[in-house]
């Protein structure tokens, strides 16, 4: 009896300390979401200007032929950039983004070359026998432009060397702090549709520029930067999504702990009451026995 | 005219100015209000933003400059790979970086990235020694 009481008490204590941890992680994630969102916002002017310039240059260049724009007739090998997190405890965040990428790999059926960021994607694909040599970790919650440059230049190099015929990017889009969705997009070769879509955004802004040096040479400088900026945006959005996913997971965990503590406390009280009742019964029983003895005694 | 200096990570500077001076592969150029629409690639060096008596200088490892717009709403956007206020560069640290970049380039003559890095480090050390 007393043993059972002690056990329940110990369990309540352990659930409470777990809850303290999950609650703390929830609060930390909440504050980081805001910072990560600010970083996404801060990077936006560059990305948008870059896109506008790319369109102006591409429409002005006489022959838009650049290694990074070259469409291949046959797609034998596809490069996949997959953006995951370094740490877990973020609910289905990593498995969603990884599954989105993997489903596309299986549907395409082409050979795959991986460019991974975040420890979770690395360990997932390594376990399944993929080559994970090209991976970058340690910055998933706070990526910098340097990190994006490393990933982008590795992918661009593989593409222009002809080792892959296409490069796709999978990351988690931060739509709002309540909604984050995995998103897969083709980044290389840059498709004409993408340029046309950008052109429509800026209808009427097609100024005739004077270029220095030539539009073709500027395109040479511009395209790798454009890719970097695309990857950087993806890393930043993924970081914001990671924090949002972790906050949600930790909130669910804290709520569950709360419920568990309530149930256990009820059990504890019941057991304690049972013990008290038993003790009273024993006292009463003992007293009655004594009273009985006294009246039966020698007169 | 409106001048904005943006890097991939943030806006480095924003405000009104009379003149922007920068350097493209073809040489130094200056932009004032009403210049015909202009788009240039930038080589490692200083971008100077001048308004009246004040002059802001940034070291830029590379990037682009775009100038366009109607005369009453003219803008210049500097799309820089990075932007460091020229006065804040530590000259001795910049020289150390230059030595290191030189060593790395010497190890491998075909390494384009090391070559670019060396050029950036040289320009940066040069800017630091001038200011």
XYZ file of C-alpha atoms in Angstrom:
430
model
C 0.000 0.000 0.000
C 2.562 2.507 1.124
C 4.797 1.148 -1.636
C 2.160 1.949 -4.264
C 1.788 5.476 -2.894
C 5.491 6.093 -3.171
C 5.576 4.813 -6.769
C 2.797 7.118 -7.893
C 4.445 10.031 -6.167
C 7.724 9.318 -7.943
C 5.994 9.149 -11.328
C 4.297 12.478 -10.745
C 7.677 13.986 -9.952
C 9.261 12.635 -13.122
C 6.395 13.788 -15.355
C 6.587 17.215 -13.752
C 10.274 17.591 -14.485
C 9.744 16.471 -18.084
C 7.012 19.043 -18.400
C 9.357 21.747 -17.170
C 11.775 20.887 -19.957
C 9.150 20.775 -22.715
C 7.646 24.016 -21.481
C 11.053 25.707 -21.568
C 11.707 24.434 -25.097
C 8.309 25.700 -26.163
C 9.120 29.188 -24.894
C 12.564 29.217 -26.483
C 11.119 28.158 -29.840
C 8.459 30.874 -29.647
C 11.053 33.582 -29.275
C 13.207 32.105 -32.037
C 10.339 31.995 -34.523
C 10.113 35.768 -34.355
C 13.836 36.235 -34.909
C 13.853 33.745 -37.763
C 10.915 35.534 -39.382
C 12.735 38.838 -39.135
C 15.688 37.281 -40.889
C 13.432 36.065 -43.702
C 12.060 39.604 -44.021
C 15.532 41.172 -43.979
C 16.675 38.941 -46.822
C 13.667 39.699 -48.995
C 14.747 43.033 -50.593
C 17.912 41.436 -51.944
C 16.098 38.397 -53.293
C 13.415 40.473 -54.977
C 15.812 42.933 -56.563
C 17.953 40.048 -57.732
C 15.006 38.442 -59.458
C 14.034 41.676 -61.173
C 17.556 42.263 -62.436
C 17.834 38.719 -63.698
C 14.748 39.203 -65.836
C 15.997 42.531 -67.229
C 19.346 41.027 -68.094
C 17.935 37.841 -69.568
C 15.552 39.771 -71.831
C 18.368 42.104 -72.912
C 21.085 39.547 -73.554
C 21.254 38.702 -77.246
C 21.807 35.002 -76.777
C 20.889 33.696 -73.380
C 23.204 30.756 -73.250
C 24.698 29.977 -69.947
C 25.725 26.642 -68.462
C 23.213 27.099 -65.654
C 20.341 27.693 -68.086
C 21.023 24.726 -70.298
C 18.135 22.284 -70.548
C 19.286 18.692 -70.981
C 17.373 16.436 -73.355
C 17.798 13.418 -71.186
C 17.649 13.570 -67.421
C 19.729 10.686 -66.116
C 20.761 12.009 -62.776
C 18.963 14.448 -60.524
C 20.574 16.445 -57.754
C 18.413 16.910 -54.691
C 19.028 19.613 -52.130
C 17.141 18.614 -48.992
C 16.875 21.054 -46.102
C 16.293 19.426 -42.710
C 17.122 20.287 -39.111
C 20.068 19.316 -36.915
C 17.981 18.502 -33.888
C 14.825 16.480 -33.471
C 11.941 17.050 -31.075
C 10.142 18.971 -33.784
C 7.256 16.637 -34.486
C 6.884 15.527 -38.087
C 8.978 18.435 -39.425
C 11.875 16.357 -40.708
C 9.972 13.307 -41.820
C 7.601 15.481 -43.876
C 10.321 17.228 -45.811
C 12.391 14.079 -46.279
C 9.394 12.092 -47.442
C 8.448 14.787 -49.961
C 11.921 14.625 -51.477
C 12.107 10.846 -51.433
C 8.719 10.423 -53.067
C 9.866 12.611 -55.921
C 13.074 10.596 -56.293
C 11.100 7.378 -56.540
C 8.566 8.849 -58.960
C 11.288 10.161 -61.271
C 13.263 6.940 -61.198
C 16.457 8.726 -62.249
C 19.757 8.349 -60.407
C 20.042 10.627 -57.431
C 22.804 12.736 -56.018
C 22.190 14.308 -52.652
C 23.102 17.689 -51.246
C 21.912 17.614 -47.666
C 21.695 20.181 -44.924
C 20.845 19.236 -41.346
C 21.856 16.122 -39.420
C 18.431 14.547 -39.641
C 18.458 14.219 -43.425
C 22.045 12.968 -43.351
C 21.310 10.168 -40.898
C 18.087 9.225 -42.681
C 19.683 8.869 -46.102
C 22.896 7.315 -44.809
C 20.873 4.597 -43.084
C 19.214 3.851 -46.418
C 22.527 3.467 -48.185
C 22.680 6.751 -50.070
C 25.928 8.586 -50.564
C 25.816 11.470 -48.115
C 29.284 12.925 -48.668
C 27.923 16.287 -49.697
C 26.230 17.489 -46.588
C 26.383 20.545 -44.377
C 25.324 20.605 -40.751
C 25.412 22.779 -37.677
C 23.438 25.804 -38.838
C 19.860 24.627 -39.384
C 18.388 26.916 -36.705
C 20.355 29.977 -37.757
C 21.700 29.757 -41.312
C 24.017 32.406 -42.757
C 24.648 33.433 -46.337
C 27.977 31.577 -46.275
C 26.143 28.321 -45.631
C 23.869 28.982 -48.588
C 26.897 29.781 -50.768
C 28.537 26.451 -49.975
C 25.427 24.467 -50.850
C 24.626 26.504 -53.964
C 28.127 26.364 -55.386
C 28.381 22.600 -54.877
C 25.082 22.090 -56.693
C 25.966 24.564 -59.455
C 29.317 22.872 -59.976
C 27.771 19.412 -60.248
C 25.296 20.793 -62.749
C 27.743 22.650 -64.975
C 30.177 19.706 -64.901
C 27.370 17.558 -66.277
C 27.310 15.252 -63.255
C 23.640 15.977 -62.717
C 21.119 17.101 -65.328
C 18.718 18.790 -62.988
C 18.760 20.137 -59.441
C 15.741 20.186 -57.171
C 15.333 21.840 -53.812
C 13.076 20.580 -51.032
C 12.494 22.651 -47.930
C 9.705 23.579 -45.557
C 7.894 26.750 -46.485
C 6.895 29.019 -43.668
C 3.380 30.074 -44.618
C 2.412 31.272 -41.179
C 3.322 30.355 -37.632
C 0.493 27.812 -37.758
C 1.112 26.391 -41.247
C 4.382 25.101 -42.684
C 4.419 22.927 -45.758
C 7.183 20.962 -47.445
C 7.842 22.396 -50.871
C 9.749 20.953 -53.803
C 10.986 23.123 -56.619
C 13.397 22.824 -59.512
C 16.281 25.260 -59.215
C 18.551 24.178 -62.079
C 18.390 24.620 -64.956
C 16.481 27.843 -64.438
C 13.378 27.364 -66.475
C 12.005 29.912 -68.878
C 8.619 29.678 -67.211
C 10.207 30.890 -64.022
C 11.717 33.883 -65.750
C 8.435 34.623 -67.465
C 6.545 34.422 -64.193
C 8.986 36.896 -62.707
C 8.499 39.149 -65.694
C 4.776 39.311 -65.120
C 5.376 40.404 -61.538
C 7.167 43.457 -62.792
C 5.058 44.271 -65.810
C 5.893 47.716 -67.153
C 9.219 47.929 -65.406
C 11.227 46.675 -68.374
C 13.614 49.615 -68.573
C 16.227 49.591 -71.323
C 19.484 49.444 -69.423
C 22.955 50.385 -70.339
C 25.092 47.435 -69.256
C 28.610 47.424 -67.971
C 30.104 44.968 -68.885
C 27.907 43.272 -71.508
C 24.570 41.683 -70.544
C 26.068 38.260 -71.224
C 28.911 38.872 -68.797
C 26.604 40.282 -66.169
C 24.465 37.190 -66.517
C 27.599 35.198 -65.715
C 27.915 36.996 -62.390
C 24.210 37.116 -61.729
C 23.128 33.502 -62.124
C 25.275 31.979 -59.353
C 24.189 34.796 -57.015
C 20.591 34.169 -57.900
C 20.956 30.513 -57.003
C 22.634 31.435 -53.701
C 19.861 33.783 -52.846
C 17.236 31.117 -53.643
C 18.984 28.596 -51.404
C 19.453 31.203 -48.674
C 15.739 32.037 -48.676
C 14.961 28.329 -48.437
C 17.332 27.864 -45.480
C 15.832 30.839 -43.667
C 12.255 29.734 -44.204
C 13.170 26.225 -43.133
C 14.705 27.600 -39.930
C 11.537 29.533 -39.126
C 9.475 26.425 -39.891
C 11.705 24.298 -37.683
C 11.133 26.565 -34.705
C 7.396 26.675 -35.366
C 7.215 22.885 -35.638
C 9.217 22.477 -32.448
C 7.013 24.893 -30.579
C 3.927 22.968 -31.629
C 5.462 19.610 -30.716
C 6.589 20.913 -27.328
C 3.214 22.489 -26.612
C 1.530 19.142 -27.310
C 4.046 17.409 -25.041
C 3.474 19.921 -22.226
C -0.299 19.533 -22.543
C 0.007 15.757 -22.440
C 2.172 15.981 -19.352
C -0.439 18.205 -17.716
C -3.126 15.611 -18.379
C -0.940 12.800 -17.134
C -0.174 14.668 -13.926
C -3.891 15.182 -13.338
C -4.630 11.473 -13.763
C -1.747 10.450 -11.574
C -2.721 12.901 -8.856
C -6.207 11.399 -8.859
C -4.700 7.913 -8.515
C -2.471 9.150 -5.737
C -5.319 10.691 -3.778
C -7.400 7.563 -4.180
C -4.617 5.352 -2.919
C -3.938 7.666 -0.020
C -7.622 7.729 0.920
C -7.743 3.952 0.732
C -4.784 3.739 3.077
C -6.366 6.125 5.569
C -9.633 4.211 5.450
C -7.801 0.962 6.089
C -5.979 2.481 9.030
C -9.230 3.775 10.558
C -10.802 0.352 10.109
C -7.864 -1.175 11.901
C -8.086 1.331 14.754
C -11.835 0.902 15.061
C -11.505 -2.890 14.849
C -8.798 -2.838 17.526
C -10.828 -0.567 19.816
C -13.911 -2.751 19.476
C -11.896 -5.836 20.238
C -10.533 -4.155 23.369
C -14.031 -2.989 24.436
C -15.361 -6.528 23.906
C -12.564 -7.956 26.004
C -13.265 -5.469 28.794
C -17.025 -6.353 29.047
C -16.241 -10.089 28.884
C -13.679 -9.817 31.661
C -14.027 -11.289 35.123
C -16.607 -9.399 37.168
C 17.676 60.268 -55.367
C 17.027 57.187 -53.237
C 20.016 55.008 -52.576
C 19.803 51.533 -51.067
C 22.675 49.197 -50.294
C 21.385 45.672 -49.732
C 23.241 42.487 -48.906
C 21.750 38.990 -48.959
C 21.306 39.217 -45.189
C 19.949 42.713 -44.707
C 19.798 46.325 -45.791
C 23.158 47.930 -45.080
C 22.231 51.513 -45.894
C 19.251 53.462 -47.145
C 18.775 57.166 -47.710
C 18.981 60.201 -49.970
C 22.188 60.978 -51.852
C 23.517 63.080 -54.731
C 26.159 60.771 -56.102
C 27.168 57.130 -55.989
C 30.655 56.083 -57.035
C 31.535 52.443 -57.673
C 33.784 50.303 -59.791
C 32.839 47.845 -62.556
C 35.231 45.606 -64.528
C 35.490 48.493 -66.998
C 36.518 51.064 -64.420
C 35.217 53.534 -61.899
C 31.928 55.290 -62.586
C 29.647 57.748 -60.864
C 25.857 57.912 -60.965
C 23.779 61.021 -60.406
C 20.062 61.615 -60.691
C 18.749 61.160 -64.205
C 21.517 58.907 -65.484
C 20.131 56.617 -68.170
C 19.036 53.224 -66.778
C 22.244 51.513 -65.855
C 23.184 48.041 -64.690
C 26.727 47.137 -63.734
C 28.601 44.280 -62.129
C 30.896 45.440 -59.348
C 34.475 44.361 -58.711
C 35.896 44.186 -55.169
C 36.342 47.747 -53.938
C 34.659 50.750 -52.447
C 31.150 51.979 -53.092
C 30.884 55.597 -52.016
C 27.561 57.297 -51.373
C 27.899 61.092 -51.364
C 25.269 63.562 -50.243
C 26.300 67.156 -49.711
C 29.332 67.112 -47.459
C 28.869 63.657 -46.080
C 30.344 60.597 -47.663
C 29.601 56.967 -46.752
C 32.062 54.367 -47.953
C 31.494 50.643 -48.045
C 33.850 47.896 -48.987
C 32.038 45.505 -51.295
C 33.540 42.122 -52.309
C 31.361 42.042 -55.416
C 27.822 42.611 -56.519
C 25.689 44.724 -58.835
C 24.468 48.245 -59.152
C 21.194 49.191 -60.729
C 20.101 52.756 -61.441
C 16.799 53.692 -63.062
C 13.541 55.532 -62.665
C 11.954 58.827 -63.720
C 13.841 62.019 -62.832
C 11.635 62.812 -59.839
C 11.785 59.276 -58.465
C 15.238 58.117 -59.406
C 16.810 55.264 -57.468
C 20.111 53.468 -57.166
C 20.218 49.987 -55.708
C 23.522 48.384 -54.808
C 23.121 44.645 -54.588
C 26.271 43.743 -52.696
C 27.594 40.299 -51.755
C 28.486 41.951 -48.458
C 29.008 45.502 -47.239
C 31.480 46.646 -44.632
C 31.847 50.325 -43.656
C 35.295 51.137 -45.042
C 36.420 52.878 -41.837
C 35.729 49.792 -39.742
C 38.143 47.442 -41.456
C 41.074 46.512 -39.250
C 44.167 47.047 -41.413
C 46.370 44.433 -39.750
C 43.617 41.845 -39.766
C 42.987 42.592 -43.448
C 46.685 42.101 -44.223
C 46.703 38.770 -42.384
C 43.746 37.642 -44.454
C 45.544 38.696 -47.598
C 48.621 36.630 -46.685
C 46.456 33.651 -45.966
C 44.590 34.007 -49.266
C 47.909 34.288 -51.089
C 49.185 31.082 -49.487
C 46.044 29.229 -50.412
C 46.229 30.415 -54.010
C 49.893 29.384 -54.252
C 49.052 25.886 -53.113
C 46.730 25.373 -56.048
C 47.003 27.570 -59.119
C 43.855 26.202 -60.742
C 41.562 26.945 -57.852
C 39.240 29.680 -59.143
C 37.640 30.217 -55.751
C 41.028 30.854 -54.137
C 41.893 33.250 -56.947
C 38.687 35.228 -56.402
C 39.242 35.223 -52.670
C 42.728 36.585 -53.141
C 41.432 39.410 -55.292
C 38.826 40.312 -52.677
C 41.368 40.159 -49.843
C 43.821 42.347 -51.794
C 41.187 44.997 -52.476
C 40.074 44.918 -48.845
C 43.600 45.320 -47.489
C 44.114 48.187 -49.928
C 40.974 49.957 -48.702
C 42.004 49.421 -45.075
C 45.467 50.879 -45.610
C 44.049 54.002 -47.252
C 41.576 54.927 -44.550
